[in-house]
mmCIF file of C-alpha atoms in Angstrom:
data_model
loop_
_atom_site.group_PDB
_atom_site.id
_atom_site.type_symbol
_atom_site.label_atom_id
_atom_site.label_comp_id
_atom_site.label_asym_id
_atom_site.label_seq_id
_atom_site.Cartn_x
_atom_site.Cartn_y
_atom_site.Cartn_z
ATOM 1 C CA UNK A 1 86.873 112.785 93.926
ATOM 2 C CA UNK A 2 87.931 115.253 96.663
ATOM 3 C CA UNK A 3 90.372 114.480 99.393
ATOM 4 C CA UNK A 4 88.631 114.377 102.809
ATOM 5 C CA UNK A 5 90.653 114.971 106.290
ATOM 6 C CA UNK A 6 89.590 113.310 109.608
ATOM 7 C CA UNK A 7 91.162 112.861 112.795
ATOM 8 C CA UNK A 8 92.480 109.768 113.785
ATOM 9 C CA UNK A 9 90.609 108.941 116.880
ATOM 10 C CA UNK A 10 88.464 109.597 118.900
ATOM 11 C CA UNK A 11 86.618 108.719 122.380
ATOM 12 C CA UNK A 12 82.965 108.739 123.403
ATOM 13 C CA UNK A 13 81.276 107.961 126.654
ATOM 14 C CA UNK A 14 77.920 105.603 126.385
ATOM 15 C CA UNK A 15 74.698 107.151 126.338
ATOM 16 C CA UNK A 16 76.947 110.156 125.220
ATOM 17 C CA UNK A 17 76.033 112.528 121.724
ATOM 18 C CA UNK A 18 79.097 111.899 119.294
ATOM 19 C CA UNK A 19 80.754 114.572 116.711
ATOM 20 C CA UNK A 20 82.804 113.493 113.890
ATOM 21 C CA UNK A 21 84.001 116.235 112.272
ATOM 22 C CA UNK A 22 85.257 115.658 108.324
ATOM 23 C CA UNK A 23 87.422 118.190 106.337
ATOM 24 C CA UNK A 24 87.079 119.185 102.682
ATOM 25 C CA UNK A 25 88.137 122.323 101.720
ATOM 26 C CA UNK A 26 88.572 120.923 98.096
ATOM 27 C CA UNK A 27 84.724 120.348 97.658
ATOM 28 C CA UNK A 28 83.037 120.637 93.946
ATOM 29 C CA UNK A 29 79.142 121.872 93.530
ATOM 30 C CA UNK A 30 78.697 118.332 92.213
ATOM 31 C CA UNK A 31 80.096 116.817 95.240
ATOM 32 C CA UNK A 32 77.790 114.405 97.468
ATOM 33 C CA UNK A 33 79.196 114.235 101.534
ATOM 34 C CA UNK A 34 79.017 110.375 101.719
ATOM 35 C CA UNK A 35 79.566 108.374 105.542
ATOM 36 C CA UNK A 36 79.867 104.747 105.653
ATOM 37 C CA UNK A 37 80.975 102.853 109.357
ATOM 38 C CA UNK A 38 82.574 99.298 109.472
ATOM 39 C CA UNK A 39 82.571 98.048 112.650
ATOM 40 C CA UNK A 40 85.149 95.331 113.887
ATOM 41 C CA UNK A 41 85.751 92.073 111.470
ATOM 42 C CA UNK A 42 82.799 93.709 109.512
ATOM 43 C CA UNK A 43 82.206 94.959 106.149
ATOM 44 C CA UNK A 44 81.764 99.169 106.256
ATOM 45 C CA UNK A 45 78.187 99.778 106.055
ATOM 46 C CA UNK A 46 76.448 103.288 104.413
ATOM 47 C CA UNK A 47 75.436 105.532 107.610
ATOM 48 C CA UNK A 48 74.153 108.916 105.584
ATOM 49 C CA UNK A 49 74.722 111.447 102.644
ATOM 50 C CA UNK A 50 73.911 114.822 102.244
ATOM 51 C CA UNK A 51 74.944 117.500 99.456
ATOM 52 C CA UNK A 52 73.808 120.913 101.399
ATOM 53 C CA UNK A 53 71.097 120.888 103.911
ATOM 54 C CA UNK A 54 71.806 119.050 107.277
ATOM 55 C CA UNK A 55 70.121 115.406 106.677
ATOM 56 C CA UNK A 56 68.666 113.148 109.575
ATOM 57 C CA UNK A 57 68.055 109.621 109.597
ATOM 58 C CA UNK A 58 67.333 106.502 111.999
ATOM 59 C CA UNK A 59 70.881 105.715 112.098
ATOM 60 C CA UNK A 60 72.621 109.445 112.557
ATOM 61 C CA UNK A 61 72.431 113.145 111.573
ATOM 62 C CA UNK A 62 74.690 114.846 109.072
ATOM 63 C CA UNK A 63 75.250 119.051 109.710
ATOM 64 C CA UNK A 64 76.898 120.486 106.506
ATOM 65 C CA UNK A 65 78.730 123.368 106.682
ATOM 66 C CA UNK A 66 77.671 126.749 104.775
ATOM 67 C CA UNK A 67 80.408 126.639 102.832
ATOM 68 C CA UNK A 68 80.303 122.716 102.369
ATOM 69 C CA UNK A 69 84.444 122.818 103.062
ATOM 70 C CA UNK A 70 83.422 120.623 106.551
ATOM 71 C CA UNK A 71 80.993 118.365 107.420
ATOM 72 C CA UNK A 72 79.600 116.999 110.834
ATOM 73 C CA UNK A 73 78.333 113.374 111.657
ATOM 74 C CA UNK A 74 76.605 112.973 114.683
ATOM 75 C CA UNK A 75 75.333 110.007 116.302
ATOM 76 C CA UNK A 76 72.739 111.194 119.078
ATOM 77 C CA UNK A 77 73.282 108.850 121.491
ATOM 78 C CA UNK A 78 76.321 106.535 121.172
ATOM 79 C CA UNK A 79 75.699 102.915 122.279
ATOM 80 C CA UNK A 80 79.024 100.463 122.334
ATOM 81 C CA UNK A 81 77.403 98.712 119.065
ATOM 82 C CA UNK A 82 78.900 102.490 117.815
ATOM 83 C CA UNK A 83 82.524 101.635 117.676
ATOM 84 C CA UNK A 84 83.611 101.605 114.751
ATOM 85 C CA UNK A 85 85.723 103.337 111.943
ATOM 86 C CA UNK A 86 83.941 106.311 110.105
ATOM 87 C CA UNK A 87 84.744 107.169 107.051
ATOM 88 C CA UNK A 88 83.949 110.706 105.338
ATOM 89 C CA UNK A 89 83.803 110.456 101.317
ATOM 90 C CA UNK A 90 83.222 112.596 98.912
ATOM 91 C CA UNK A 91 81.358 111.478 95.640
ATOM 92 C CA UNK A 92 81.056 113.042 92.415
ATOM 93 C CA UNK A 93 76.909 113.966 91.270
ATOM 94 C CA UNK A 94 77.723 112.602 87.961
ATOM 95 C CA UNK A 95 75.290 110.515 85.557
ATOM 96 C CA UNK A 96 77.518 109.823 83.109
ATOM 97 C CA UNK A 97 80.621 108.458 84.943
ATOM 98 C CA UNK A 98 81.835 105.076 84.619
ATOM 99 C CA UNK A 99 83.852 105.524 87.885
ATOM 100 C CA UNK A 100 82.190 103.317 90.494
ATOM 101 C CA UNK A 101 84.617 103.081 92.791
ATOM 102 C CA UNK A 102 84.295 104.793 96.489
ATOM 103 C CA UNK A 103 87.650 105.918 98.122
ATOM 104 C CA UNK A 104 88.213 105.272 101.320
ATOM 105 C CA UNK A 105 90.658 107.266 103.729
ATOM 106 C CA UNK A 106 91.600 106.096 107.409
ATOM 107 C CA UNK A 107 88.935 107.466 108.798
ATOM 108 C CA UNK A 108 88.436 107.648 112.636
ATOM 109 C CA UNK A 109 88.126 105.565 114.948
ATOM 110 C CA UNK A 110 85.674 105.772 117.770
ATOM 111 C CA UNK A 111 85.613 104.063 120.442
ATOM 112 C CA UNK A 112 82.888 104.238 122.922
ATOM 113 C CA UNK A 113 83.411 103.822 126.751
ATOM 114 C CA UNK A 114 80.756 101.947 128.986
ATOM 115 C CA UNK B 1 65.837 89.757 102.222
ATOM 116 C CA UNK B 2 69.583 88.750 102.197
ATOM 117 C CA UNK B 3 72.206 90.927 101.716
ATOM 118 C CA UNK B 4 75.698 90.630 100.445
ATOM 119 C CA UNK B 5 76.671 87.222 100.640
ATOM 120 C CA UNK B 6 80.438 86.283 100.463
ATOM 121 C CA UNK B 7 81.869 82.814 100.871
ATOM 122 C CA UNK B 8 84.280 81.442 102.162
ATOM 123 C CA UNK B 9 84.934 83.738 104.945
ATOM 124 C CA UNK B 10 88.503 82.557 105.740
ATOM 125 C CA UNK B 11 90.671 81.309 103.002
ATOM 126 C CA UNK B 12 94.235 79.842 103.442
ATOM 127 C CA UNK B 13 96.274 79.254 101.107
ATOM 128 C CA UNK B 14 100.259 78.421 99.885
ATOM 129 C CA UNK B 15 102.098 80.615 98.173
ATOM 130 C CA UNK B 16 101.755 79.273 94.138
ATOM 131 C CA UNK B 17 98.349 78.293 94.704
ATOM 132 C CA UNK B 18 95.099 79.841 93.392
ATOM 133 C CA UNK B 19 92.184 81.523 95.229
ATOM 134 C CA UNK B 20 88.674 81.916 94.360
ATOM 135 C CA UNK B 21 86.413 84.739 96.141
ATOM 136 C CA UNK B 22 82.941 84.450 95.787
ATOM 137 C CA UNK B 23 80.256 87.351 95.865
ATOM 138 C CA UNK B 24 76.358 87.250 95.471
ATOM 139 C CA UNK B 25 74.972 90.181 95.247
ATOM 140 C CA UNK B 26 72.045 91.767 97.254
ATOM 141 C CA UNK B 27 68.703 90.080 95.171
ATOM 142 C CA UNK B 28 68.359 92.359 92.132
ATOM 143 C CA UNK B 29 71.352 94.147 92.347
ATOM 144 C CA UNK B 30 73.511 94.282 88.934
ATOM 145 C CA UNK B 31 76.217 96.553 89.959
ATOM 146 C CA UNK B 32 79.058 94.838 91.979
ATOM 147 C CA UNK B 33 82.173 96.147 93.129
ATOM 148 C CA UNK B 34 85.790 94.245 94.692
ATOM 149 C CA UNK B 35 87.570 95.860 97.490
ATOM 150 C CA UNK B 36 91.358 95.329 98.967
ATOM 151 C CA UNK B 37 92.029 95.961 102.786
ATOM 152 C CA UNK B 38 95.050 95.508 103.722
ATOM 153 C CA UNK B 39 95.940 95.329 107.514
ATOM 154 C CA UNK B 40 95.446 98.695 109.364
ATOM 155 C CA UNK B 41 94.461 100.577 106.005
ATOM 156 C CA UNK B 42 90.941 101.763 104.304
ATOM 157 C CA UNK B 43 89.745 99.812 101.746
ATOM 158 C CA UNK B 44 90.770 99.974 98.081
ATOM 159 C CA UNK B 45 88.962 99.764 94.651
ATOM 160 C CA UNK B 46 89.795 96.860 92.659
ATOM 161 C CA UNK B 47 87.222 96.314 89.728
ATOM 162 C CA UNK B 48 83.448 97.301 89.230
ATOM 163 C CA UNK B 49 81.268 95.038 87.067
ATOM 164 C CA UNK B 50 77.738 94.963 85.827
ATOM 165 C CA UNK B 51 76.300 91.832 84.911
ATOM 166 C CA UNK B 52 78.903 90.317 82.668
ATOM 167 C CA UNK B 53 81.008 93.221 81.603
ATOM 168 C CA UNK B 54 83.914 94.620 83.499
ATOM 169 C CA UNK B 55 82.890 98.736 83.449
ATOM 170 C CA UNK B 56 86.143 100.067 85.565
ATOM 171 C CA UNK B 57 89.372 97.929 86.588
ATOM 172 C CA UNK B 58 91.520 100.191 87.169
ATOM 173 C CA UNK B 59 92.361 99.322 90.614
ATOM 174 C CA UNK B 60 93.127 95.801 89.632
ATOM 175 C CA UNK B 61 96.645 94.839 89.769
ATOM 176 C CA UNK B 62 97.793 93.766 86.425
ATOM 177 C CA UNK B 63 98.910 90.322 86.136
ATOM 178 C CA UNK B 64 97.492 87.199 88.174
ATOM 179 C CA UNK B 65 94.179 88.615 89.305
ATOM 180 C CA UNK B 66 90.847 89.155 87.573
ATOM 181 C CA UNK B 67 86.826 89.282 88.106
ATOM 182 C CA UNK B 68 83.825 88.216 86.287
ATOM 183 C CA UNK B 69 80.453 88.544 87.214
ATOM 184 C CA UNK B 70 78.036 86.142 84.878
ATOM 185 C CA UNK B 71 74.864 86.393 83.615
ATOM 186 C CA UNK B 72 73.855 83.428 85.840
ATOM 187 C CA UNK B 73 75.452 82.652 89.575
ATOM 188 C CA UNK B 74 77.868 84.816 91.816
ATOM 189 C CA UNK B 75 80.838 87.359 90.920
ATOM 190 C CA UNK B 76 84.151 85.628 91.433
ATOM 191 C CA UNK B 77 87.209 87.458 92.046
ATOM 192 C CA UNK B 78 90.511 85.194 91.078
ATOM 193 C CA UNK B 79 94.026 85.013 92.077
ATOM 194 C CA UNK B 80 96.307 83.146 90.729
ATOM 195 C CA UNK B 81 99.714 82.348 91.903
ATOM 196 C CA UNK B 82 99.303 83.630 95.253
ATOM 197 C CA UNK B 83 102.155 85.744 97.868
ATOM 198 C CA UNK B 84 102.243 86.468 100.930
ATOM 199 C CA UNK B 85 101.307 90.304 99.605
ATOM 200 C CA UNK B 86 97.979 88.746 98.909
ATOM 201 C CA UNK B 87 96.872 88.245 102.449
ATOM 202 C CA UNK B 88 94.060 90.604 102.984
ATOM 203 C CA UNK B 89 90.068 91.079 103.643
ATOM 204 C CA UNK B 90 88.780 91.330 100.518
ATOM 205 C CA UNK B 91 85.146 92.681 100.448
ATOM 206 C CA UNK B 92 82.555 92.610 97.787
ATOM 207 C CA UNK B 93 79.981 95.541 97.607
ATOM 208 C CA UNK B 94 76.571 95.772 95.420
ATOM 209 C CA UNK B 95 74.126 98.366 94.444
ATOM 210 C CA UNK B 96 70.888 98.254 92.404
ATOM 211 C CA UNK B 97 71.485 101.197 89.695
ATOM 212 C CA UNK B 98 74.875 103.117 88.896
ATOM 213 C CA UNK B 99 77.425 103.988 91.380
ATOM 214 C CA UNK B 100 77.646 108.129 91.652
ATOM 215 C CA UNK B 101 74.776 108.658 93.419
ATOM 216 C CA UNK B 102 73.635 105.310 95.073
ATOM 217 C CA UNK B 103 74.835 103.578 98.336
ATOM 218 C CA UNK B 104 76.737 100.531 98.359
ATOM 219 C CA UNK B 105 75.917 97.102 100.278
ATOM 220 C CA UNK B 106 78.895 95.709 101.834
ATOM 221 C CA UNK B 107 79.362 91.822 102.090
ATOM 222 C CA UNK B 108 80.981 90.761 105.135
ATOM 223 C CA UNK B 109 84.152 90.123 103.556
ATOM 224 C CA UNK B 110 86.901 87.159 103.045
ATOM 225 C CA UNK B 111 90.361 87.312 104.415
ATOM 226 C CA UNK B 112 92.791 85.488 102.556
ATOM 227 C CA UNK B 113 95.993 84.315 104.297
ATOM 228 C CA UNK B 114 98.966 82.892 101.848
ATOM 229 C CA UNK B 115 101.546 81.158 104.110
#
């Protein structure tokens, strides 16, 4: 699987939209754009995945770049429940891999202010 | 409809001493993965099972620990001989078909402290 980048940390005001950016110049075609959060004490929960077009769901929207090397998660609306560690990962489109593991980076950190 | 279950949460033990992690799956889930985090760091692969057979370990250290996941009951991940390099939140993940293109269902984890 491709190396992802991500900044360390980052701030957000309440009631506030959030973007986390995600690096991955290293991309395959066969490459999923995978987010998972894990909040504090918690196990990391999926958020969203996309492989080209931008996705939305109830939780967050995903903007893919046109070139797929960057990715974009944004929460609409942050709420303090929001802070949390993000993690970008990139996972192989591949039925016949025995390879279930997903690899995890730092990820960022973001921390919401009231 | 209960997800991940993991038990105990907090587990102490002495260095020399054996630990037993426990993981039930989400209900009909067959796939189940083992996950290291050690302080301030992302979580690691261990081992990925489906319903007793061990498909990938290669993120399993090589002596003292292993994993089994039976036909009947919970997936158990076992240290023996425990250090003080042991202490971590280990977290137990399922899904309901293979792993490269299907999301993962996080337990809430046990943290293991060897004194």
């Amino acid at each position: 699987d491709a190396k992802t980048t991500q900044p360390n940390s980052m701030e957000s005001n309440e009631e506030e939209p959030v973007h986390l950016p995600c690096n991955h110049s290293t991309i395959s075609g066969t490459d999923y754009i995978h987010w998972y959060r894990q909040l504090p004490s918690q196990g990391p929960e999926y958020v969203i995945h996309g492989l080209t077009s931008n996705v939305n769901n109830r939780m967050a929207s995903l903007a893919i770049a046109e070139d797929r090397k960057s990715s974009t998660l944004i929460l609409h609306r942050a709420t303090l429940r929001d802070a949390a560690v993000y993690y970008c990962i990139l996972r192989e489109f591949n039925y016949g891999g025995s390879q279930g593991n997903l690899i995890f980076g730092k990820g960022t950190k973001l921390s919401v202010k009231p | 409809n209960a997800g991940v279950m993991q038990n105990p949460r907090h587990l102490v033990r002495r260095r020399g001493q054996e630990a037993r992690l426990r993981c039930s799956p989400v209900k009909g889930h067959s796939h189940v993965y083992w996950y290291r985090q050690l302080p301030e760091e992302g979580l690691k692969f261990m081992v990925y099972l489906q319903k007793e057979n061990i498909i990938d370990e290669s993120g399993m250290p090589k002596e003292r620990f292993s994993a089994e996941f039976p036909k009947e009951g919970p997936s158990i991940l076992r240290i023996q001989q425990v250090v003080r390099g042991d202490s971590a939140a280990y977290f137990c993940a399922s899904s309901v078909r293979g792993p490269r293109y299907n999301e993962q269902f996080f337990g809430p984890g046990t943290r293991l402290t060897v004194l």
